[in-house]
Coordinates of C-alpha atoms in Angstrom, one line a residue:
M20 CA -5.9 5.0 -24.8
K21 CA -5.2 6.7 -21.6
T22 CA -8.8 5.7 -20.4
L23 CA -8.2 2.1 -21.3
F24 CA -5.0 2.3 -19.1
L25 CA -7.0 3.9 -16.2
V26 CA -9.6 1.0 -16.5
I27 CA -7.0 -1.7 -16.5
S28 CA -5.1 0.0 -13.6
T29 CA -8.2 0.3 -11.4
L30 CA -9.3 -3.4 -12.1
I31 CA -5.8 -4.6 -11.4
T32 CA -5.5 -2.5 -8.2
V33 CA -9.0 -3.7 -7.0
G34 CA -8.4 -7.3 -8.2
A35 CA -5.1 -7.6 -6.5
V36 CA -6.8 -7.7 -3.2
I37 CA -8.8 -10.7 -3.9
P38 CA -6.1 -13.3 -3.3
Y39 CA -5.0 -11.4 -0.3
L40 CA -8.6 -11.4 1.3
R41 CA -8.9 -15.2 0.4
D42 CA -5.7 -16.0 2.2
I43 CA -6.9 -13.8 5.2
I44 CA -10.1 -16.0 5.2
K45 CA -8.0 -19.2 5.0
G46 CA -5.7 -18.0 7.9
T47 CA -2.6 -18.2 5.9
T48 CA -2.2 -14.3 5.7
K49 CA -2.1 -12.2 8.6
P50 CA -2.1 -8.5 7.7
N51 CA -0.3 -5.9 9.8
L52 CA -3.1 -3.7 10.5
V53 CA -0.7 -0.8 11.4
S54 CA 0.2 -0.7 7.7
W55 CA -3.2 -1.4 6.3
I56 CA -5.0 1.2 8.4
T57 CA -2.2 3.8 7.6
W58 CA -2.5 3.0 4.0
T59 CA -6.3 3.5 4.0
L60 CA -6.0 6.9 5.6
I61 CA -3.2 8.0 3.4
T62 CA -4.8 6.9 0.1
G63 CA -7.9 8.9 1.2
I64 CA -5.8 11.9 1.9
A65 CA -3.9 11.4 -1.4
T66 CA -7.3 11.1 -3.3
A67 CA -8.6 14.3 -1.7
A68 CA -5.3 16.1 -2.6
E69 CA -5.4 15.0 -6.2
I70 CA -9.0 16.0 -6.6
A71 CA -8.2 19.5 -5.2
A72 CA -5.2 19.6 -7.8
A73 CA -7.6 18.5 -10.5
E74 CA -5.5 15.3 -11.1
Y75 CA -8.7 13.1 -11.4
V76 CA -6.9 10.2 -13.4
T77 CA -4.6 9.7 -10.3
A78 CA -7.5 10.3 -8.0
I79 CA -9.3 7.4 -9.5
F80 CA -6.2 5.1 -8.9
T81 CA -5.8 6.2 -5.4
S82 CA -9.5 5.9 -4.5
A83 CA -9.5 2.3 -6.0
A84 CA -6.3 1.6 -3.7
M85 CA -8.2 3.1 -0.7
L86 CA -11.2 0.6 -1.5
E87 CA -8.6 -2.2 -1.6
T88 CA -6.9 -1.3 1.6
A89 CA -10.1 -0.7 3.5
S90 CA -11.4 -4.1 2.7
V91 CA -8.2 -5.6 4.1
V92 CA -8.7 -3.7 7.4
A93 CA -12.4 -4.7 7.6
L94 CA -11.4 -8.4 7.2
G95 CA -8.2 -8.1 9.1
L96 CA -9.7 -6.7 12.3
R97 CA -10.7 -10.3 13.2
R98 CA -8.0 -12.3 11.6
G99 CA -4.9 -10.0 11.2
Y100 CA -1.9 -9.3 13.1
V101 CA -3.0 -6.5 15.6
K102 CA -0.5 -6.5 18.2
Y103 CA 1.2 -3.0 18.4
T104 CA 5.0 -3.2 19.1
R105 CA 7.2 -0.2 19.9
F106 CA 8.2 -0.1 16.2
D107 CA 4.6 -0.1 15.1
M108 CA 3.8 2.7 17.5
A109 CA 6.8 4.8 16.2
C110 CA 5.6 4.2 12.6
Q111 CA 2.1 5.2 13.6
L112 CA 3.2 8.5 15.3
G113 CA 5.3 9.2 12.3
A114 CA 2.3 8.9 10.1
V115 CA 0.3 11.1 12.3
I116 CA 3.2 13.9 12.4
G117 CA 3.1 13.7 8.5
V118 CA -0.8 14.3 8.3
I119 CA -0.3 17.3 10.8
L120 CA 2.5 18.7 8.6
W121 CA 0.3 18.3 5.5
Q122 CA -2.4 20.3 7.2
I123 CA 0.1 23.1 8.2
F124 CA 1.3 23.5 4.6
N125 CA -2.1 23.2 2.9
S126 CA -0.8 22.4 -0.5
P127 CA -1.8 19.6 -2.9
G128 CA 1.8 19.0 -3.7
V129 CA 3.0 18.9 -0.2
A130 CA 0.1 16.6 0.5
V131 CA 1.1 14.2 -2.0
V132 CA 4.8 14.2 -1.0
A133 CA 3.6 14.0 2.6
S134 CA 1.2 11.1 1.6
V135 CA 4.0 9.1 0.1
T136 CA 6.3 9.7 3.1
I137 CA 3.6 8.5 5.4
D138 CA 2.7 5.5 3.3
L139 CA 6.4 4.6 3.4
I140 CA 6.3 4.8 7.0
G141 CA 3.2 2.5 6.9
V142 CA 5.1 0.1 4.7
L143 CA 7.8 -0.5 7.3
P144 CA 5.6 -2.8 9.6
T145 CA 4.6 -4.9 6.8
L146 CA 8.0 -5.1 5.4
R147 CA 9.4 -6.1 8.8
H148 CA 6.5 -8.6 9.1
S149 CA 7.3 -9.9 5.6
W150 CA 10.9 -10.4 6.5
H151 CA 10.3 -12.3 9.7
K152 CA 7.1 -14.2 8.6
P153 CA 7.0 -14.2 4.8
H154 CA 4.4 -17.2 4.8
E155 CA 1.9 -14.8 6.5
E156 CA 1.8 -12.4 3.4
T157 CA 0.5 -12.9 0.0
W158 CA 3.2 -11.7 -2.6
S159 CA 0.9 -11.8 -5.6
A160 CA -1.4 -9.2 -4.0
Y161 CA 1.6 -6.6 -3.8
M162 CA 3.0 -7.6 -7.2
F163 CA -0.5 -6.8 -8.8
S164 CA -0.7 -3.6 -6.9
G165 CA 2.5 -2.6 -8.4
V166 CA 1.4 -3.6 -11.9
G167 CA -1.7 -1.4 -11.3
G168 CA 0.5 1.4 -10.4
V169 CA 2.3 1.0 -13.9
F170 CA -0.9 1.2 -15.8
A171 CA -1.9 4.3 -13.7
I172 CA 1.4 6.0 -14.9
F173 CA 0.5 5.3 -18.4
A174 CA -3.0 6.6 -17.8
L175 CA -1.8 9.9 -16.8
S176 CA -2.5 13.0 -18.9
S177 CA 0.2 15.1 -17.5
Y178 CA 3.3 14.2 -15.7
N179 CA 4.1 16.4 -12.7
V180 CA 4.9 16.0 -9.1
V181 CA 1.3 15.8 -7.8
S182 CA 0.3 13.3 -10.6
L183 CA 3.3 11.1 -10.9
T184 CA 4.7 10.9 -7.3
Y185 CA 2.1 8.5 -5.7
A186 CA 1.8 6.1 -8.7
V187 CA 5.7 5.7 -9.0
Y188 CA 5.8 5.1 -5.3
I189 CA 3.1 2.5 -5.3
V190 CA 5.0 0.6 -8.1
L191 CA 8.4 0.6 -6.1
A192 CA 6.9 -0.2 -2.7
N193 CA 4.7 -3.1 -3.8
V194 CA 7.6 -4.6 -5.8
V195 CA 9.9 -4.3 -2.9
I196 CA 7.3 -6.1 -0.6
A197 CA 6.7 -8.8 -3.2
F198 CA 10.5 -9.4 -3.6
V199 CA 11.1 -9.7 0.2
I200 CA 8.1 -12.0 0.7
V201 CA 9.4 -14.4 -2.3
S202 CA 13.1 -14.1 -1.3
R203 CA 12.6 -14.7 2.5
R204 CA 10.3 -17.7 1.7
Q205 CA 13.1 -19.1 -0.3
V206 CA 15.5 -18.6 2.6
F207 CA 13.0 -20.3 4.9
A208 CA 12.4 -23.2 2.5
T209 CA 16.3 -23.9 2.5
R210 CA 16.6 -24.1 6.2

């Protein structure tokens, strides 16, 4: 049953990006590349840390997430939101500091916690973009990514900080972004 949850999680996570990529091509979604580049790097680091800790189930989920985010970066380089603001630069600097701290401590547990912290910093530019321009984001991609995280949690063979932290974070972060997009679209619609 856990294997089935893992397959479902991976398929949902990879499939979640399809409407997002479609909307980038249509020009209705403009990804904030600060977030997406950060997420690609961090999911790569999280995957490596999980493999080092022999948490292979979670590593499959995070590697699927890495492929998802990398595809948005690749397409978004030509059609995304690439203007760096001071806020974006501060977030990127925070992410770099987090990677340095992870290297200093050299522990899979610290790496996963650092990855979540860095990822959260990476969420901030997209959350801000979603707040100000909710029609430039695809809420369903975030919601499906959150659902993929739920199935990743069900697929875990053990529940500990290394295996659980990233998956729980992914669920919460994606649901919050989707909620902001949907609720802010409603605010803009009533104006």
